[in-house]
Coordinates of C-alpha atoms in Angstrom, one line a residue:
M162 CA 5.7 -27.6 -1.6
V163 CA 8.4 -24.8 -0.1
R164 CA 7.0 -21.3 -0.9
K165 CA 9.4 -19.0 -2.0
K166 CA 10.1 -16.4 0.7
R167 CA 10.5 -12.2 -0.4
T168 CA 13.6 -10.7 0.9
S169 CA 13.2 -8.1 3.6
L170 CA 13.6 -5.5 1.0
G171 CA 10.4 -6.9 -0.1
D172 CA 11.8 -8.0 -3.3
I173 CA 9.6 -10.0 -5.5
K174 CA 10.6 -11.8 -9.1
R175 CA 7.0 -12.8 -10.3
I176 CA 3.6 -12.1 -9.2
H177 CA 2.2 -12.7 -5.8
I178 CA -1.0 -14.0 -4.6
D179 CA -2.3 -14.1 -1.5
R180 CA -5.5 -14.6 0.0
R181 CA -6.1 -14.9 3.6
Q182 CA -9.7 -13.6 6.2
R183 CA -9.5 -11.3 8.7
E184 CA -12.0 -11.4 11.4
G185 CA -13.4 -7.7 12.7
G186 CA -10.9 -6.3 15.3
Y187 CA -7.9 -7.8 13.7
V188 CA -4.6 -5.4 14.0
M189 CA -1.4 -5.0 12.3
S190 CA 1.8 -5.2 13.8
S191 CA 2.2 -2.6 11.4
H192 CA 2.0 0.3 8.4
H193 CA 4.1 -1.2 5.7
C194 CA 5.6 0.3 1.7
H195 CA 6.8 -2.1 -0.7
P196 CA 8.9 -1.6 -4.0
Y197 CA 5.8 -3.4 -5.8
Y198 CA 2.6 -2.7 -6.5
E199 CA -0.2 -4.1 -5.0
L200 CA -4.1 -4.7 -6.0
C201 CA -6.0 -5.2 -2.8
C202 CA -9.8 -7.2 -4.1
I203 CA -12.7 -7.2 -1.6
E204 CA -14.2 -11.1 -2.0
H205 CA -16.4 -10.8 1.3
G206 CA -16.9 -8.4 3.8
A207 CA -15.2 -4.6 3.7
C208 CA -11.8 -3.3 5.9
R209 CA -10.1 0.0 6.0
F210 CA -7.2 1.2 4.4
M211 CA -5.5 4.2 5.2
L212 CA -2.3 5.4 2.2
E213 CA -0.6 8.4 3.6
D214 CA -2.8 10.7 4.0
R215 CA -6.6 9.1 2.4
M216 CA -8.1 7.0 3.9
Y217 CA -11.0 3.8 1.5
D218 CA -13.5 2.0 2.8
L219 CA -13.6 -0.9 1.2
H220 CA -16.4 -3.4 0.1
V221 CA -17.4 -6.4 -2.1
G222 CA -16.1 -5.8 -5.1
D223 CA -14.0 -3.0 -4.7
L224 CA -10.6 -3.5 -6.0
L225 CA -7.3 -0.9 -4.3
L226 CA -4.0 -0.8 -6.7
I227 CA -1.7 0.7 -4.1
P228 CA 1.7 2.1 -6.3
P229 CA 5.3 1.2 -5.3
Q230 CA 6.5 3.0 -1.4
V231 CA 3.1 3.9 -0.7
V232 CA 2.9 3.6 3.3
H233 CA -0.4 1.8 4.2
Y234 CA -2.4 -0.1 6.4
T235 CA -5.5 -1.8 7.1
R236 CA -8.1 -2.1 9.5
Y237 CA -11.1 -4.6 9.7
L238 CA -13.8 -2.4 11.8
F239 CA -16.7 -4.0 9.9
G240 CA -16.3 -7.8 11.2
S241 CA -14.5 -10.0 8.9
C242 CA -13.2 -9.7 5.9
R243 CA -11.9 -11.7 3.0
R244 CA -9.4 -10.5 0.3
I245 CA -6.8 -11.1 -2.5
G246 CA -3.3 -9.3 -2.6
I247 CA -1.7 -9.6 -5.7
Y248 CA 1.9 -8.5 -5.8
F249 CA 3.5 -7.4 -8.8
R250 CA 6.1 -4.9 -10.6
D251 CA 6.6 -2.8 -14.0
A252 CA 7.9 -5.5 -16.0
D253 CA 4.9 -8.1 -15.0
L254 CA 2.3 -5.4 -16.9
N255 CA 1.7 -5.6 -21.1
E256 CA 1.8 -2.4 -22.8
A257 CA -1.8 -3.8 -25.3
V258 CA -3.7 -4.1 -21.7
T259 CA -2.0 -1.4 -20.1
A260 CA -3.5 0.3 -22.7
L261 CA -7.1 0.1 -21.8
L262 CA -7.2 1.7 -18.8
P263 CA -7.9 4.9 -18.5
G264 CA -4.6 7.0 -18.7
R265 CA -3.5 4.5 -19.9
A266 CA 0.6 3.9 -18.6
A267 CA -0.2 6.7 -15.7
F268 CA -3.2 4.5 -14.5
F269 CA -0.3 2.9 -12.2
S270 CA 1.4 5.5 -11.0
R271 CA -1.3 6.6 -8.3
V272 CA -3.6 5.0 -6.2
Q273 CA -6.3 3.6 -7.5
V274 CA -10.1 2.3 -6.9
F275 CA -12.3 0.5 -9.5
H276 CA -15.7 -1.3 -8.5
V277 CA -16.8 -4.9 -10.3
P278 CA -20.3 -4.2 -11.0
E279 CA -22.6 -7.2 -8.5
A280 CA -24.1 -8.9 -12.1
F281 CA -19.8 -9.4 -12.6
H282 CA -18.8 -10.1 -9.0
A283 CA -19.1 -14.3 -10.0
A284 CA -16.8 -13.7 -12.7
C285 CA -14.3 -11.8 -10.8
C286 CA -14.0 -14.2 -7.9
E287 CA -13.8 -17.1 -10.1
L288 CA -11.2 -15.3 -11.7
L289 CA -8.8 -14.4 -8.5
S290 CA -9.5 -17.7 -7.4
R291 CA -7.7 -19.0 -10.3
M292 CA -4.7 -17.4 -9.4
A293 CA -5.0 -18.8 -5.6
Y294 CA -5.0 -22.1 -6.2
E295 CA -2.0 -21.1 -9.2
E296 CA 0.2 -18.9 -6.1
Q297 CA -0.4 -22.6 -4.5
I298 CA 1.1 -24.5 -7.6
D299 CA 3.9 -22.5 -7.5
D300 CA 6.3 -25.0 -9.9
S301 CA 8.1 -23.9 -13.6
R302 CA 5.2 -22.5 -14.8
T303 CA 3.3 -20.4 -12.4
P304 CA 4.8 -17.2 -13.0
L305 CA 4.3 -17.2 -17.1
I306 CA 0.2 -18.4 -16.1
L307 CA -0.1 -15.7 -13.3
R308 CA 1.2 -13.0 -15.7
L309 CA -1.6 -13.8 -17.6
Q310 CA -3.8 -14.3 -14.9
L311 CA -2.8 -10.7 -14.3
M312 CA -3.6 -9.4 -17.9
E313 CA -7.1 -10.9 -18.3
L314 CA -8.2 -9.4 -14.8
L315 CA -7.2 -6.1 -15.5
A316 CA -8.3 -6.0 -19.2
F317 CA -11.5 -8.0 -17.6
C318 CA -11.9 -4.9 -15.3
S319 CA -11.3 -2.3 -17.9
R320 CA -14.5 -3.4 -19.8
V321 CA -16.7 -3.6 -16.2
C322 CA -15.2 -1.4 -13.4
S323 CA -16.3 2.0 -12.8
F324 CA -13.0 3.8 -11.5
L325 CA -13.4 6.3 -8.5
Q326 CA -11.4 8.8 -8.7
E327 CA -12.2 9.2 -4.1
S328 CA -13.6 6.7 -1.5
P329 CA -15.7 4.5 -2.3
T330 CA -17.9 5.9 1.0
E331 CA -18.1 9.0 3.0
I332 CA -15.8 9.0 6.1
Q333 CA -17.2 10.4 8.6
T334 CA -16.1 13.6 10.1
T335 CA -14.0 12.8 12.4
D336 CA -11.9 10.9 10.3
R337 CA -11.3 13.7 8.1
Q338 CA -10.2 16.2 10.8
V339 CA -7.5 12.6 10.9
L340 CA -6.9 12.9 7.1
A341 CA -5.9 16.5 7.1
A342 CA -3.6 15.7 10.2
A343 CA -2.3 13.5 7.7
H344 CA -2.0 15.3 5.0
Y345 CA -0.4 18.1 6.5
I346 CA 2.5 15.9 7.9
N347 CA 2.5 14.7 4.1
E348 CA 3.0 18.6 2.8
H349 CA 5.9 19.1 5.6
F350 CA 7.3 16.0 7.2
R351 CA 10.5 17.7 5.8
Q352 CA 9.9 20.1 8.3
Q353 CA 11.1 20.5 12.7
I354 CA 6.9 19.9 13.2
S355 CA 6.1 19.0 16.9
S356 CA 2.5 17.5 17.2
A357 CA 0.9 21.1 18.0
D358 CA 1.7 22.1 14.8
I359 CA -0.4 19.1 13.9
A360 CA -3.3 19.7 15.6
A361 CA -3.0 22.7 15.1
A362 CA -3.7 21.7 11.2
A363 CA -6.1 19.5 12.3
G364 CA -8.5 21.9 14.6
F365 CA -7.8 19.7 17.3
S366 CA -6.2 20.0 20.8
P367 CA -2.5 17.9 20.5
N368 CA -3.5 14.8 23.1
Y369 CA -7.1 14.3 21.5
L370 CA -5.8 15.1 18.3
S371 CA -2.9 11.7 19.2
R372 CA -6.6 9.1 20.5
K373 CA -8.5 10.2 17.5
F374 CA -5.4 10.0 15.0
R375 CA -4.2 6.3 16.4
E376 CA -8.2 5.1 16.9
A377 CA -8.9 5.8 12.7
A378 CA -5.6 4.4 11.5
G379 CA -3.8 2.1 13.8
I380 CA -0.6 3.9 14.7
G381 CA 0.2 7.1 16.8
L382 CA 0.9 10.8 15.1
H383 CA 4.9 10.3 15.9
E384 CA 4.6 7.1 14.9
Y385 CA 2.8 7.9 11.4
L386 CA 5.2 11.2 10.8
V387 CA 8.4 8.9 11.0
L388 CA 7.0 6.6 9.1
V389 CA 6.6 9.0 6.0
R390 CA 10.2 10.1 6.2
L391 CA 11.2 6.6 6.3
R392 CA 9.4 6.0 2.6
S393 CA 11.2 9.2 1.2
A394 CA 14.2 8.3 2.6
A395 CA 13.9 4.7 0.7
L396 CA 12.9 6.3 -2.7
E397 CA 15.9 9.3 -2.1
L398 CA 18.4 6.5 -1.4
V399 CA 17.7 4.7 -4.5
S400 CA 17.2 7.8 -7.3
T401 CA 19.7 9.9 -6.0
D402 CA 23.6 10.5 -5.3
M403 CA 22.9 12.4 -2.2
S404 CA 25.4 11.1 1.1
V405 CA 22.7 8.8 3.7
T406 CA 24.1 11.8 5.9
E407 CA 22.0 14.4 3.9
I408 CA 19.0 12.3 2.7
A409 CA 18.8 12.4 6.1
T410 CA 18.5 16.1 6.5
H411 CA 16.7 16.2 3.8
C412 CA 14.1 14.2 5.1
G413 CA 13.3 15.9 8.4
F414 CA 15.7 13.6 11.0
S415 CA 17.6 16.1 12.8
D416 CA 19.8 12.8 13.8
G417 CA 22.1 10.6 11.7
N418 CA 22.2 7.5 14.6
Y419 CA 18.4 7.7 14.9
F420 CA 17.4 7.9 10.8
K421 CA 19.9 4.7 10.8
D422 CA 18.1 2.7 13.5
A423 CA 14.7 3.6 12.7
F424 CA 15.7 2.7 9.3
K425 CA 17.1 -0.8 9.9
R426 CA 13.9 -1.7 11.9
K427 CA 11.5 -0.8 9.3
Y428 CA 12.8 -2.5 5.9
G429 CA 15.6 -5.0 7.7
V430 CA 19.1 -3.5 6.3
S431 CA 20.9 -0.3 6.3
P432 CA 20.3 2.7 4.3
R433 CA 23.7 2.2 2.3
D434 CA 22.7 -2.0 1.7
Y435 CA 19.2 -0.7 0.6
R436 CA 21.0 1.0 -1.6
N437 CA 23.7 -1.0 -3.3
A438 CA 21.3 -3.5 -3.1
A439 CA 17.8 -1.7 -5.2
K440 CA 21.2 -0.5 -7.1
G441 CA 22.3 -4.5 -7.9

C-alpha cells in the first residue's frame, strides 16, 4: 500500500489519521503549524501542548482542537502517551453536525478543549480505532468513510463531552510566568522587542527566563518569537495583497533576506511560492 504524503505546505486532500505512541521525555524536532485543523485525542497517558501563549496538560479522555495556522508544540513529561491526531479541513465538516457544537461554526475558530467522561471512554476509543483502521485501508472509499466517522465523533462529543475554556489541569507557577512571556511575544511581535523586554514582562532575568522557557516549551525565546512572526506572515501572504517585503516588515522582521531564509526553512518554499500555491 502506498501512503499519500502531505506536501511541504501541509496540503491535505482528505481527512488523515495519525496514531502514535510516545515515551516519556520524547522531544519533538520543532514547533509547527499547518493550514488545516488538528483534533488531538488522548487514548493513554498524558502530554503537554503549548499553543501560542497557552499551555494545556491533556490526559485520557481529553480532546484538543487546534485551528489552522496556530503554532503548537508537544512535550511528554508524564511518561508514555498514546494519542490520535485527526487532520481535516472546513470542506470535511457538515453544517448539521457543527450546529450541535457550542458556538456552532464559530466553534472551530479558536482552540477548544473538551473531555469525554470516563463512562464513555470505551465508546470513544472504539470510534477512534475505527478511524485509525480506515486510514490504513486507504482506498477510494476511505475519504467518504473518514468524513462520516469524523461527523459521528463530533456528534458523539456534542452529546457527552464537557467543553472547557481553560486547561483541564492547573499549570505550575513558573509555567504561568513562561506563559506571560509567550503572551507578551504574541502581543508585541510586530515591534522590535528584546529578550530583556520579554523578561521584564514575565518578571524574570533574561538568562533565567530563557532557561525556564526552553524547559517548559521546548524552544528558545528567540526561536519562538520568529515562529510567531512567520505564522503571521504566512497568514498575510494568503489573505492580503501586501508585497513580501511589506509583510516581512509588518510582522517584525527588520531584514528581508533573513525573513525569506527563515520562511523557507519553516515551510519548505519561498514566501512568493507559498502565496502562489495557496492561491492556486
